[in-house]
Amino acid sequence: MATKHLEGRVAIVTGGAGGMGSHVSRVFAEQGAKVVVADTGADVEGRMGVDPARVDAVVDDIRKAGGQAVAFIGDIADMETAEKLVGFALENYGTLDVLVCAHGILRERMIFNMSEDDWDGVIRAHLRGCFAVTKFASILWRTQRNGGRIIYFTSDAGISGGPGQSNYSAAQAGKIGLMRSNARALERYGVTSNVIAPLAATRMTDRGRGVEPGADGPPSATSAGKPMDPKNVAPLLVWLASEEGGAANGKIFGVSGHRISLYEDPVQERYLHTRDAFFNIDKLFELWPKTLGLQAYPMPEIEGIERQPSAMS
């Protein structure tokens, strides 16, 4: 019999009925976890209100397959609702071991066309949502002191920026900062915090992509068994949520097709240093093109500066 790596663990999956979250919910249940599927069932832009049927459908699928799951309907960016979500997990399963934040919305606009509502809505859903539910999960774990796992989903937009996604890019970058803060603050309580930047076909990534000639539908409907299949992200999720996953903390992972990658933490690429005095303006203008302004890669050898080798090379 195959090992169930999450046997007996309790997990909250926010956005648990969405394109990525529904796969996480199902795979966690297959691996023995008791899953709280938390979602509103809303549309990709978060404008169409609540649709419990989508959430209930995921829970029903899990139960029919022999797994354990319950549905929680609510906006977890609301502090009271986020607190209720953690309490709901305790009421149903007695504990909480894993928090996966897979929720989110997308409202794409160039920054000069971005409305205040579109900015605030995306930041609220993604970043405030992660903060709110993490706050109440961490209160529990701080008291219990028996460890926990926090896993956020970020995006390449949060790492390198998306030109028509200033709100989304800022929210995803914010998750990385929040993850790193969690990792440092909660490590003493046995809690780890990591993020995954997946490349997969979901309702959200269908936007702006046409249906390929001969395809039966958009990429999210035809990705099964292909490199963009969201199921490809599942093995890393399971490992990070497991007891063994405690070996990783404060890390950014990527999943793309057949590849799982570990991102290098930001390091100083080069620096300009004065021995005695602060820089004056004219001196900085003189030195910039020959030092910090150099764009060549790898960086030319400059006396007194040593470039750190890439961990990915």
PDB file of C-alpha atoms in Angstrom:
ATOM      1  CA  MET A   1       0.000   0.000   0.000  1.00  0.00           C
ATOM      2  CA  ALA A   2       1.311   3.456  -0.910  1.00  0.00           C
ATOM      3  CA  THR A   3       2.411   5.696   1.947  1.00  0.00           C
ATOM      4  CA  LYS A   4       0.037   8.505   2.862  1.00  0.00           C
ATOM      5  CA  HIS A   5       2.417  11.308   3.698  1.00  0.00           C
ATOM      6  CA  LEU A   6      -0.202  13.544   5.335  1.00  0.00           C
ATOM      7  CA  GLU A   7      -2.003  10.874   7.346  1.00  0.00           C
ATOM      8  CA  GLY A   8      -3.747  12.432  10.350  1.00  0.00           C
ATOM      9  CA  ARG A   9      -2.773  16.009   9.508  1.00  0.00           C
ATOM     10  CA  VAL A  10      -5.376  18.774   9.314  1.00  0.00           C
ATOM     11  CA  ALA A  11      -5.099  21.362   6.559  1.00  0.00           C
ATOM     12  CA  ILE A  12      -6.917  24.553   5.661  1.00  0.00           C
ATOM     13  CA  VAL A  13      -6.799  25.318   1.939  1.00  0.00           C
ATOM     14  CA  THR A  14      -8.025  28.824   1.126  1.00  0.00           C
ATOM     15  CA  GLY A  15      -9.216  29.153  -2.433  1.00  0.00           C
ATOM     16  CA  GLY A  16      -9.708  25.427  -2.023  1.00  0.00           C
ATOM     17  CA  ALA A  17     -12.336  25.198  -4.764  1.00  0.00           C
ATOM     18  CA  GLY A  18     -10.354  27.194  -7.329  1.00  0.00           C
ATOM     19  CA  GLY A  19      -8.225  26.085 -10.238  1.00  0.00           C
ATOM     20  CA  MET A  20      -5.125  25.402  -8.169  1.00  0.00           C
ATOM     21  CA  GLY A  21      -6.706  25.070  -4.740  1.00  0.00           C
ATOM     22  CA  SER A  22      -9.123  22.335  -5.770  1.00  0.00           C
ATOM     23  CA  HIS A  23      -6.205  20.155  -6.844  1.00  0.00           C
ATOM     24  CA  VAL A  24      -4.434  20.857  -3.549  1.00  0.00           C
ATOM     25  CA  SER A  25      -7.566  19.961  -1.571  1.00  0.00           C
ATOM     26  CA  ARG A  26      -8.059  16.682  -3.417  1.00  0.00           C
ATOM     27  CA  VAL A  27      -4.419  15.590  -3.299  1.00  0.00           C
ATOM     28  CA  PHE A  28      -4.113  16.428   0.401  1.00  0.00           C
ATOM     29  CA  ALA A  29      -7.175  14.284   1.099  1.00  0.00           C
ATOM     30  CA  GLU A  30      -5.743  11.454  -1.015  1.00  0.00           C
ATOM     31  CA  GLN A  31      -2.600  11.675   1.110  1.00  0.00           C
ATOM     32  CA  GLY A  32      -4.591  11.241   4.321  1.00  0.00           C
ATOM     33  CA  ALA A  33      -5.150  14.846   5.416  1.00  0.00           C
ATOM     34  CA  LYS A  34      -8.423  16.140   6.795  1.00  0.00           C
ATOM     35  CA  VAL A  35      -9.136  19.184   4.659  1.00  0.00           C
ATOM     36  CA  VAL A  36     -11.060  22.382   5.301  1.00  0.00           C
ATOM     37  CA  VAL A  37     -11.937  23.655   1.822  1.00  0.00           C
ATOM     38  CA  ALA A  38     -12.322  27.420   2.279  1.00  0.00           C
ATOM     39  CA  ASP A  39     -13.602  29.501  -0.621  1.00  0.00           C
ATOM     40  CA  THR A  40     -16.324  31.877  -1.747  1.00  0.00           C
ATOM     41  CA  GLY A  41     -16.776  30.224  -5.132  1.00  0.00           C
ATOM     42  CA  ALA A  42     -16.541  33.659  -6.752  1.00  0.00           C
ATOM     43  CA  ASP A  43     -15.451  34.447 -10.305  1.00  0.00           C
ATOM     44  CA  VAL A  44     -11.837  35.199 -11.276  1.00  0.00           C
ATOM     45  CA  GLU A  45     -12.248  38.961 -10.763  1.00  0.00           C
ATOM     46  CA  GLY A  46     -14.009  38.523  -7.428  1.00  0.00           C
ATOM     47  CA  ARG A  47     -17.062  40.495  -8.508  1.00  0.00           C
ATOM     48  CA  MET A  48     -19.816  37.886  -8.685  1.00  0.00           C
ATOM     49  CA  GLY A  49     -20.432  37.218  -5.000  1.00  0.00           C
ATOM     50  CA  VAL A  50     -20.620  33.801  -3.358  1.00  0.00           C
ATOM     51  CA  ASP A  51     -21.252  30.439  -5.044  1.00  0.00           C
ATOM     52  CA  PRO A  52     -21.283  27.651  -2.417  1.00  0.00           C
ATOM     53  CA  ALA A  53     -21.987  25.028  -5.083  1.00  0.00           C
ATOM     54  CA  ARG A  54     -18.397  25.120  -6.359  1.00  0.00           C
ATOM     55  CA  VAL A  55     -17.040  24.595  -2.849  1.00  0.00           C
ATOM     56  CA  ASP A  56     -19.511  21.846  -2.014  1.00  0.00           C
ATOM     57  CA  ALA A  57     -18.631  20.043  -5.254  1.00  0.00           C
ATOM     58  CA  VAL A  58     -14.968  19.733  -4.238  1.00  0.00           C
ATOM     59  CA  VAL A  59     -15.909  18.460  -0.776  1.00  0.00           C
ATOM     60  CA  ASP A  60     -18.326  15.945  -2.298  1.00  0.00           C
ATOM     61  CA  ASP A  61     -15.617  14.665  -4.663  1.00  0.00           C
ATOM     62  CA  ILE A  62     -13.225  14.174  -1.760  1.00  0.00           C
ATOM     63  CA  ARG A  63     -15.785  12.310   0.329  1.00  0.00           C
ATOM     64  CA  LYS A  64     -16.835  10.082  -2.571  1.00  0.00           C
ATOM     65  CA  ALA A  65     -13.178   9.122  -2.979  1.00  0.00           C
ATOM     66  CA  GLY A  66     -13.006   8.123   0.695  1.00  0.00           C
ATOM     67  CA  GLY A  67     -11.352  11.276   2.010  1.00  0.00           C
ATOM     68  CA  GLN A  68     -12.332  13.674   4.777  1.00  0.00           C
ATOM     69  CA  ALA A  69     -13.257  17.287   4.052  1.00  0.00           C
ATOM     70  CA  VAL A  70     -15.597  20.050   5.146  1.00  0.00           C
ATOM     71  CA  ALA A  71     -16.604  23.249   3.363  1.00  0.00           C
ATOM     72  CA  PHE A  72     -16.158  26.758   4.733  1.00  0.00           C
ATOM     73  CA  ILE A  73     -17.793  29.574   2.780  1.00  0.00           C
ATOM     74  CA  GLY A  74     -16.525  33.062   3.462  1.00  0.00           C
ATOM     75  CA  ASP A  75     -14.238  35.981   2.665  1.00  0.00           C
ATOM     76  CA  ILE A  76     -11.057  35.222   4.587  1.00  0.00           C
ATOM     77  CA  ALA A  77      -9.731  38.759   4.030  1.00  0.00           C
ATOM     78  CA  ASP A  78     -12.300  39.759   6.652  1.00  0.00           C
ATOM     79  CA  MET A  79     -10.658  39.425  10.067  1.00  0.00           C
ATOM     80  CA  GLU A  80     -13.709  38.005  11.827  1.00  0.00           C
ATOM     81  CA  THR A  81     -14.209  35.432   9.069  1.00  0.00           C
ATOM     82  CA  ALA A  82     -10.539  34.441   9.139  1.00  0.00           C
ATOM     83  CA  GLU A  83     -10.752  33.846  12.882  1.00  0.00           C
ATOM     84  CA  LYS A  84     -13.895  31.771  12.385  1.00  0.00           C
ATOM     85  CA  LEU A  85     -12.112  29.688   9.748  1.00  0.00           C
ATOM     86  CA  VAL A  86      -9.379  28.608  12.154  1.00  0.00           C
ATOM     87  CA  GLY A  87     -12.007  27.927  14.809  1.00  0.00           C
ATOM     88  CA  PHE A  88     -13.998  25.897  12.277  1.00  0.00           C
ATOM     89  CA  ALA A  89     -10.989  23.645  11.676  1.00  0.00           C
ATOM     90  CA  LEU A  90     -10.641  23.092  15.419  1.00  0.00           C
ATOM     91  CA  GLU A  91     -14.354  22.387  15.869  1.00  0.00           C
ATOM     92  CA  ASN A  92     -14.348  19.774  13.124  1.00  0.00           C
ATOM     93  CA  TYR A  93     -10.945  18.146  13.494  1.00  0.00           C
ATOM     94  CA  GLY A  94      -9.508  19.249  16.835  1.00  0.00           C
ATOM     95  CA  THR A  95      -6.266  20.736  15.577  1.00  0.00           C
ATOM     96  CA  LEU A  96      -4.548  22.480  12.663  1.00  0.00           C
ATOM     97  CA  ASP A  97      -1.255  21.472  11.074  1.00  0.00           C
ATOM     98  CA  VAL A  98      -1.144  23.092   7.645  1.00  0.00           C
ATOM     99  CA  LEU A  99      -2.309  26.358   6.102  1.00  0.00           C
ATOM    100  CA  VAL A 100      -2.240  26.644   2.311  1.00  0.00           C
ATOM    101  CA  CYS A 101      -3.250  30.018   0.869  1.00  0.00           C
ATOM    102  CA  ALA A 102      -4.268  29.361  -2.727  1.00  0.00           C
ATOM    103  CA  HIS A 103      -6.952  32.050  -2.933  1.00  0.00           C
ATOM    104  CA  GLY A 104      -6.829  35.073  -5.183  1.00  0.00           C
ATOM    105  CA  ILE A 105      -8.396  37.178  -7.910  1.00  0.00           C
ATOM    106  CA  LEU A 106      -7.087  38.889 -11.027  1.00  0.00           C
ATOM    107  CA  ARG A 107      -7.994  42.305 -12.429  1.00  0.00           C
ATOM    108  CA  GLU A 108      -5.533  43.147 -15.177  1.00  0.00           C
ATOM    109  CA  ARG A 109      -4.986  46.775 -16.158  1.00  0.00           C
ATOM    110  CA  MET A 110      -2.002  48.854 -17.147  1.00  0.00           C
ATOM    111  CA  ILE A 111      -1.115  51.086 -14.228  1.00  0.00           C
ATOM    112  CA  PHE A 112      -2.334  54.227 -16.008  1.00  0.00           C
ATOM    113  CA  ASN A 113      -5.753  52.541 -16.364  1.00  0.00           C
ATOM    114  CA  MET A 114      -5.821  51.002 -12.881  1.00  0.00           C
ATOM    115  CA  SER A 115      -8.750  52.100 -10.739  1.00  0.00           C
ATOM    116  CA  GLU A 116      -8.501  52.432  -6.988  1.00  0.00           C
ATOM    117  CA  ASP A 117     -11.083  49.676  -6.631  1.00  0.00           C
ATOM    118  CA  ASP A 118      -9.093  47.283  -8.820  1.00  0.00           C
ATOM    119  CA  TRP A 119      -5.916  48.019  -6.860  1.00  0.00           C
ATOM    120  CA  ASP A 120      -7.524  47.679  -3.439  1.00  0.00           C
ATOM    121  CA  GLY A 121      -9.553  44.607  -4.383  1.00  0.00           C
ATOM    122  CA  VAL A 122      -6.575  42.566  -5.546  1.00  0.00           C
ATOM    123  CA  ILE A 123      -4.313  43.634  -2.671  1.00  0.00           C
ATOM    124  CA  ARG A 124      -7.092  42.876  -0.200  1.00  0.00           C
ATOM    125  CA  ALA A 125      -7.892  39.448  -1.584  1.00  0.00           C
ATOM    126  CA  HIS A 126      -4.324  38.231  -1.920  1.00  0.00           C
ATOM    127  CA  LEU A 127      -2.237  39.958   0.713  1.00  0.00           C
ATOM    128  CA  ARG A 128      -4.724  40.859   3.430  1.00  0.00           C
ATOM    129  CA  GLY A 129      -6.288  37.414   3.013  1.00  0.00           C
ATOM    130  CA  CYS A 130      -2.950  35.724   3.684  1.00  0.00           C
ATOM    131  CA  PHE A 131      -2.267  38.008   6.632  1.00  0.00           C
ATOM    132  CA  ALA A 132      -5.673  37.504   8.240  1.00  0.00           C
ATOM    133  CA  VAL A 133      -5.803  33.726   8.259  1.00  0.00           C
ATOM    134  CA  THR A 134      -2.085  33.427   9.075  1.00  0.00           C
ATOM    135  CA  LYS A 135      -2.558  35.692  12.096  1.00  0.00           C
ATOM    136  CA  PHE A 136      -5.129  33.406  13.680  1.00  0.00           C
ATOM    137  CA  ALA A 137      -3.350  30.196  12.711  1.00  0.00           C
ATOM    138  CA  SER A 138      -0.151  31.543  14.268  1.00  0.00           C
ATOM    139  CA  ILE A 139      -1.959  32.441  17.496  1.00  0.00           C
ATOM    140  CA  LEU A 140      -2.999  28.806  17.748  1.00  0.00           C
ATOM    141  CA  TRP A 141       0.445  27.437  16.899  1.00  0.00           C
ATOM    142  CA  ARG A 142       2.164  29.779  19.320  1.00  0.00           C
ATOM    143  CA  THR A 143      -0.031  28.387  22.084  1.00  0.00           C
ATOM    144  CA  GLN A 144       0.215  24.734  21.050  1.00  0.00           C
ATOM    145  CA  ARG A 145       3.943  24.827  20.228  1.00  0.00           C
ATOM    146  CA  ASN A 146       3.663  21.641  18.200  1.00  0.00           C
ATOM    147  CA  GLY A 147       4.584  23.141  14.845  1.00  0.00           C
ATOM    148  CA  GLY A 148       2.767  24.089  11.691  1.00  0.00           C
ATOM    149  CA  ARG A 149       3.214  24.619   7.960  1.00  0.00           C
ATOM    150  CA  ILE A 150       2.365  27.799   6.048  1.00  0.00           C
ATOM    151  CA  ILE A 151       2.431  27.616   2.252  1.00  0.00           C
ATOM    152  CA  TYR A 152       1.508  30.575   0.051  1.00  0.00           C
ATOM    153  CA  PHE A 153       1.140  30.686  -3.705  1.00  0.00           C
ATOM    154  CA  THR A 154       2.946  33.532  -5.406  1.00  0.00           C
ATOM    155  CA  SER A 155       3.707  34.145  -9.075  1.00  0.00           C
ATOM    156  CA  ASP A 156       6.457  35.111 -11.474  1.00  0.00           C
ATOM    157  CA  ALA A 157       4.659  38.462 -11.507  1.00  0.00           C
ATOM    158  CA  GLY A 158       5.675  38.899  -7.877  1.00  0.00           C
ATOM    159  CA  ILE A 159       9.276  37.967  -8.614  1.00  0.00           C
ATOM    160  CA  SER A 160       9.949  39.818 -11.862  1.00  0.00           C
ATOM    161  CA  GLY A 161       6.793  41.924 -12.377  1.00  0.00           C
ATOM    162  CA  GLY A 162       3.868  41.715 -14.787  1.00  0.00           C
ATOM    163  CA  PRO A 163       3.472  44.772 -17.058  1.00  0.00           C
ATOM    164  CA  GLY A 164      -0.336  44.786 -16.982  1.00  0.00           C
ATOM    165  CA  GLN A 165      -0.591  43.517 -13.433  1.00  0.00           C
ATOM    166  CA  SER A 166       0.700  46.204 -11.093  1.00  0.00           C
ATOM    167  CA  ASN A 167      -1.843  45.290  -8.410  1.00  0.00           C
ATOM    168  CA  TYR A 168      -1.315  41.553  -8.793  1.00  0.00           C
ATOM    169  CA  SER A 169       2.486  41.893  -8.953  1.00  0.00           C
ATOM    170  CA  ALA A 170       2.551  43.993  -5.787  1.00  0.00           C
ATOM    171  CA  ALA A 171       0.317  41.510  -3.977  1.00  0.00           C
ATOM    172  CA  GLN A 172       2.442  38.531  -5.012  1.00  0.00           C
ATOM    173  CA  ALA A 173       5.662  40.282  -4.006  1.00  0.00           C
ATOM    174  CA  GLY A 174       4.005  41.148  -0.716  1.00  0.00           C
ATOM    175  CA  LYS A 175       3.328  37.471  -0.073  1.00  0.00           C
ATOM    176  CA  ILE A 176       7.045  36.774  -0.425  1.00  0.00           C
ATOM    177  CA  GLY A 177       7.848  39.444   2.143  1.00  0.00           C
ATOM    178  CA  LEU A 178       5.153  38.153   4.490  1.00  0.00           C
ATOM    179  CA  MET A 179       6.438  34.602   4.083  1.00  0.00           C
ATOM    180  CA  ARG A 180       9.974  35.659   4.996  1.00  0.00           C
ATOM    181  CA  SER A 181       8.735  37.536   8.044  1.00  0.00           C
ATOM    182  CA  ASN A 182       6.702  34.494   9.122  1.00  0.00           C
ATOM    183  CA  ALA A 183       9.712  32.237   8.666  1.00  0.00           C
ATOM    184  CA  ARG A 184      11.835  34.325  11.017  1.00  0.00           C
ATOM    185  CA  ALA A 185       9.135  35.078  13.582  1.00  0.00           C
ATOM    186  CA  LEU A 186       7.495  31.665  13.878  1.00  0.00           C
ATOM    187  CA  GLU A 187      10.458  29.327  13.535  1.00  0.00           C
ATOM    188  CA  ARG A 188      10.853  29.270  17.326  1.00  0.00           C
ATOM    189  CA  TYR A 189       7.401  27.665  17.544  1.00  0.00           C
ATOM    190  CA  GLY A 190       8.204  24.966  15.009  1.00  0.00           C
ATOM    191  CA  VAL A 191       6.282  26.707  12.217  1.00  0.00           C
ATOM    192  CA  THR A 192       7.712  26.895   8.702  1.00  0.00           C
ATOM    193  CA  SER A 193       6.662  29.295   5.959  1.00  0.00           C
ATOM    194  CA  ASN A 194       7.378  28.967   2.228  1.00  0.00           C
ATOM    195  CA  VAL A 195       5.951  30.100  -1.111  1.00  0.00           C
ATOM    196  CA  ILE A 196       5.493  28.386  -4.452  1.00  0.00           C
ATOM    197  CA  ALA A 197       5.456  30.147  -7.818  1.00  0.00           C
ATOM    198  CA  PRO A 198       3.699  27.632 -10.079  1.00  0.00           C
ATOM    199  CA  LEU A 199       3.349  27.648 -13.837  1.00  0.00           C
ATOM    200  CA  ALA A 200       0.034  25.926 -14.484  1.00  0.00           C
ATOM    201  CA  ALA A 201      -3.158  26.364 -16.482  1.00  0.00           C
ATOM    202  CA  THR A 202      -6.134  27.541 -14.409  1.00  0.00           C
ATOM    203  CA  ARG A 203      -9.157  29.805 -14.882  1.00  0.00           C
ATOM    204  CA  MET A 204      -6.930  32.712 -13.937  1.00  0.00           C
ATOM    205  CA  THR A 205      -4.267  32.003 -16.562  1.00  0.00           C
ATOM    206  CA  ASP A 206      -6.875  31.475 -19.302  1.00  0.00           C
ATOM    207  CA  ARG A 207      -7.339  35.226 -19.499  1.00  0.00           C
ATOM    208  CA  GLY A 208      -5.641  36.626 -22.578  1.00  0.00           C
ATOM    209  CA  ARG A 209      -4.915  33.195 -24.022  1.00  0.00           C
ATOM    210  CA  GLY A 210      -6.816  32.059 -27.065  1.00  0.00           C
ATOM    211  CA  VAL A 211      -8.078  28.550 -27.648  1.00  0.00           C
ATOM    212  CA  GLU A 212      -5.520  26.661 -29.708  1.00  0.00           C
ATOM    213  CA  PRO A 213      -6.664  25.371 -33.106  1.00  0.00           C
ATOM    214  CA  GLY A 214      -8.217  21.943 -32.682  1.00  0.00           C
ATOM    215  CA  ALA A 215      -8.401  22.226 -28.881  1.00  0.00           C
ATOM    216  CA  ASP A 216     -11.605  21.350 -27.061  1.00  0.00           C
ATOM    217  CA  GLY A 217     -11.426  24.392 -24.823  1.00  0.00           C
ATOM    218  CA  PRO A 218      -9.128  26.878 -23.061  1.00  0.00           C
ATOM    219  CA  PRO A 219      -5.782  25.712 -21.608  1.00  0.00           C
ATOM    220  CA  SER A 220      -7.268  25.065 -18.158  1.00  0.00           C
ATOM    221  CA  ALA A 221      -9.721  22.577 -19.667  1.00  0.00           C
ATOM    222  CA  THR A 222      -7.153  20.724 -21.777  1.00  0.00           C
ATOM    223  CA  SER A 223      -4.046  20.647 -19.559  1.00  0.00           C
ATOM    224  CA  ALA A 224      -4.550  17.215 -17.975  1.00  0.00           C
ATOM    225  CA  GLY A 225      -1.422  15.109 -18.325  1.00  0.00           C
ATOM    226  CA  LYS A 226       0.531  17.990 -19.856  1.00  0.00           C
ATOM    227  CA  PRO A 227       3.307  20.213 -18.422  1.00  0.00           C
ATOM    228  CA  MET A 228       0.752  22.916 -17.483  1.00  0.00           C
ATOM    229  CA  ASP A 229      -1.415  20.483 -15.506  1.00  0.00           C
ATOM    230  CA  PRO A 230      -1.943  21.926 -11.978  1.00  0.00           C
ATOM    231  CA  LYS A 231      -1.510  18.403 -10.630  1.00  0.00           C
ATOM    232  CA  ASN A 232       2.215  18.753 -11.358  1.00  0.00           C
ATOM    233  CA  VAL A 233       2.430  21.138  -8.393  1.00  0.00           C
ATOM    234  CA  ALA A 234       0.982  18.590  -5.953  1.00  0.00           C
ATOM    235  CA  PRO A 235       4.113  16.590  -5.010  1.00  0.00           C
ATOM    236  CA  LEU A 236       5.934  19.700  -3.762  1.00  0.00           C
ATOM    237  CA  LEU A 237       2.844  20.824  -1.829  1.00  0.00           C
ATOM    238  CA  VAL A 238       2.600  17.450  -0.121  1.00  0.00           C
ATOM    239  CA  TRP A 239       6.279  17.463   0.830  1.00  0.00           C
ATOM    240  CA  LEU A 240       6.160  21.007   2.246  1.00  0.00           C
ATOM    241  CA  ALA A 241       3.037  20.138   4.259  1.00  0.00           C
ATOM    242  CA  SER A 242       4.530  16.949   5.691  1.00  0.00           C
ATOM    243  CA  GLU A 243       6.658  16.395   8.776  1.00  0.00           C
ATOM    244  CA  GLU A 244       9.667  16.085   6.473  1.00  0.00           C
ATOM    245  CA  GLY A 245       8.829  19.475   4.987  1.00  0.00           C
ATOM    246  CA  GLY A 246      10.078  21.133   8.154  1.00  0.00           C
ATOM    247  CA  ALA A 247      13.507  21.039   6.517  1.00  0.00           C
ATOM    248  CA  ALA A 248      12.529  24.042   4.356  1.00  0.00           C
ATOM    249  CA  ASN A 249      11.754  27.466   5.778  1.00  0.00           C
ATOM    250  CA  GLY A 250      11.689  30.917   4.225  1.00  0.00           C
ATOM    251  CA  LYS A 251      12.137  29.625   0.680  1.00  0.00           C
ATOM    252  CA  ILE A 252      10.695  30.414  -2.743  1.00  0.00           C
ATOM    253  CA  PHE A 253      10.054  27.380  -4.923  1.00  0.00           C
ATOM    254  CA  GLY A 254       9.006  27.207  -8.541  1.00  0.00           C
ATOM    255  CA  VAL A 255       7.161  24.414 -10.325  1.00  0.00           C
ATOM    256  CA  SER A 256       7.061  24.319 -14.102  1.00  0.00           C
ATOM    257  CA  GLY A 257       6.246  21.155 -16.003  1.00  0.00           C
ATOM    258  CA  HIS A 258       8.845  18.554 -15.100  1.00  0.00           C
ATOM    259  CA  ARG A 259      10.946  20.950 -13.008  1.00  0.00           C
ATOM    260  CA  ILE A 260      10.917  21.944  -9.340  1.00  0.00           C
ATOM    261  CA  SER A 261      13.243  24.865  -8.669  1.00  0.00           C
ATOM    262  CA  LEU A 262      14.585  26.656  -5.613  1.00  0.00           C
ATOM    263  CA  TYR A 263      15.064  30.396  -6.023  1.00  0.00           C
ATOM    264  CA  GLU A 264      18.206  32.057  -4.783  1.00  0.00           C
ATOM    265  CA  ASP A 265      17.670  34.575  -2.011  1.00  0.00           C
ATOM    266  CA  PRO A 266      18.455  38.196  -2.952  1.00  0.00           C
ATOM    267  CA  VAL A 267      22.119  39.062  -2.543  1.00  0.00           C
ATOM    268  CA  GLN A 268      24.156  42.187  -3.182  1.00  0.00           C
ATOM    269  CA  GLU A 269      25.309  41.850  -6.766  1.00  0.00           C
ATOM    270  CA  ARG A 270      27.933  44.577  -6.445  1.00  0.00           C
ATOM    271  CA  TYR A 271      28.636  47.571  -4.304  1.00  0.00           C
ATOM    272  CA  LEU A 272      30.527  50.849  -4.334  1.00  0.00           C
ATOM    273  CA  HIS A 273      32.351  51.765  -1.158  1.00  0.00           C
ATOM    274  CA  THR A 274      34.278  54.796   0.069  1.00  0.00           C
ATOM    275  CA  ARG A 275      36.983  54.446   2.666  1.00  0.00           C
ATOM    276  CA  ASP A 276      36.475  57.603   4.685  1.00  0.00           C
ATOM    277  CA  ALA A 277      33.838  60.073   3.515  1.00  0.00           C
ATOM    278  CA  PHE A 278      30.313  59.754   2.198  1.00  0.00           C
ATOM    279  CA  PHE A 279      29.824  60.008  -1.553  1.00  0.00           C
ATOM    280  CA  ASN A 280      29.519  63.427  -3.060  1.00  0.00           C
ATOM    281  CA  ILE A 281      27.203  63.873  -6.023  1.00  0.00           C
ATOM    282  CA  ASP A 282      29.857  64.566  -8.669  1.00  0.00           C
ATOM    283  CA  LYS A 283      31.963  61.571  -7.609  1.00  0.00           C
ATOM    284  CA  LEU A 284      28.975  59.236  -7.828  1.00  0.00           C
ATOM    285  CA  PHE A 285      28.159  60.477 -11.345  1.00  0.00           C
ATOM    286  CA  GLU A 286      31.783  59.828 -12.319  1.00  0.00           C
ATOM    287  CA  LEU A 287      31.983  56.314 -10.877  1.00  0.00           C
ATOM    288  CA  TRP A 288      28.510  55.017 -11.698  1.00  0.00           C
ATOM    289  CA  PRO A 289      29.109  53.982 -15.361  1.00  0.00           C
ATOM    290  CA  LYS A 290      32.261  52.087 -14.367  1.00  0.00           C
ATOM    291  CA  THR A 291      30.819  50.310 -11.309  1.00  0.00           C
ATOM    292  CA  LEU A 292      27.166  49.936 -10.317  1.00  0.00           C
ATOM    293  CA  GLY A 293      26.046  50.967 -13.790  1.00  0.00           C
ATOM    294  CA  LEU A 294      27.719  48.060 -15.546  1.00  0.00           C
ATOM    295  CA  GLN A 295      25.092  45.768 -17.068  1.00  0.00           C
ATOM    296  CA  ALA A 296      27.371  42.967 -18.256  1.00  0.00           C
ATOM    297  CA  TYR A 297      26.817  39.492 -16.831  1.00  0.00           C
ATOM    298  CA  PRO A 298      28.805  37.944 -15.402  1.00  0.00           C
ATOM    299  CA  MET A 299      30.117  41.089 -13.788  1.00  0.00           C
ATOM    300  CA  PRO A 300      33.621  42.140 -14.860  1.00  0.00           C
ATOM    301  CA  GLU A 301      36.263  41.841 -12.186  1.00  0.00           C
ATOM    302  CA  ILE A 302      36.472  45.030 -10.152  1.00  0.00           C
ATOM    303  CA  GLU A 303      39.051  45.464  -7.452  1.00  0.00           C
ATOM    304  CA  GLY A 304      37.624  44.893  -3.997  1.00  0.00           C
ATOM    305  CA  ILE A 305      34.337  43.391  -5.197  1.00  0.00           C
ATOM    306  CA  GLU A 306      33.612  39.685  -5.180  1.00  0.00           C
ATOM    307  CA  ARG A 307      30.507  38.341  -6.891  1.00  0.00           C
ATOM    308  CA  GLN A 308      28.667  35.531  -5.142  1.00  0.00           C
ATOM    309  CA  PRO A 309      28.198  32.460  -7.371  1.00  0.00           C
ATOM    310  CA  SER A 310      24.621  31.473  -8.186  1.00  0.00           C
ATOM    311  CA  ALA A 311      23.258  28.471  -6.317  1.00  0.00           C
ATOM    312  CA  MET A 312      21.335  27.545  -9.463  1.00  0.00           C
ATOM    313  CA  SER A 313      24.345  27.391 -11.811  1.00  0.00           C
TER     314      SER A 313
END
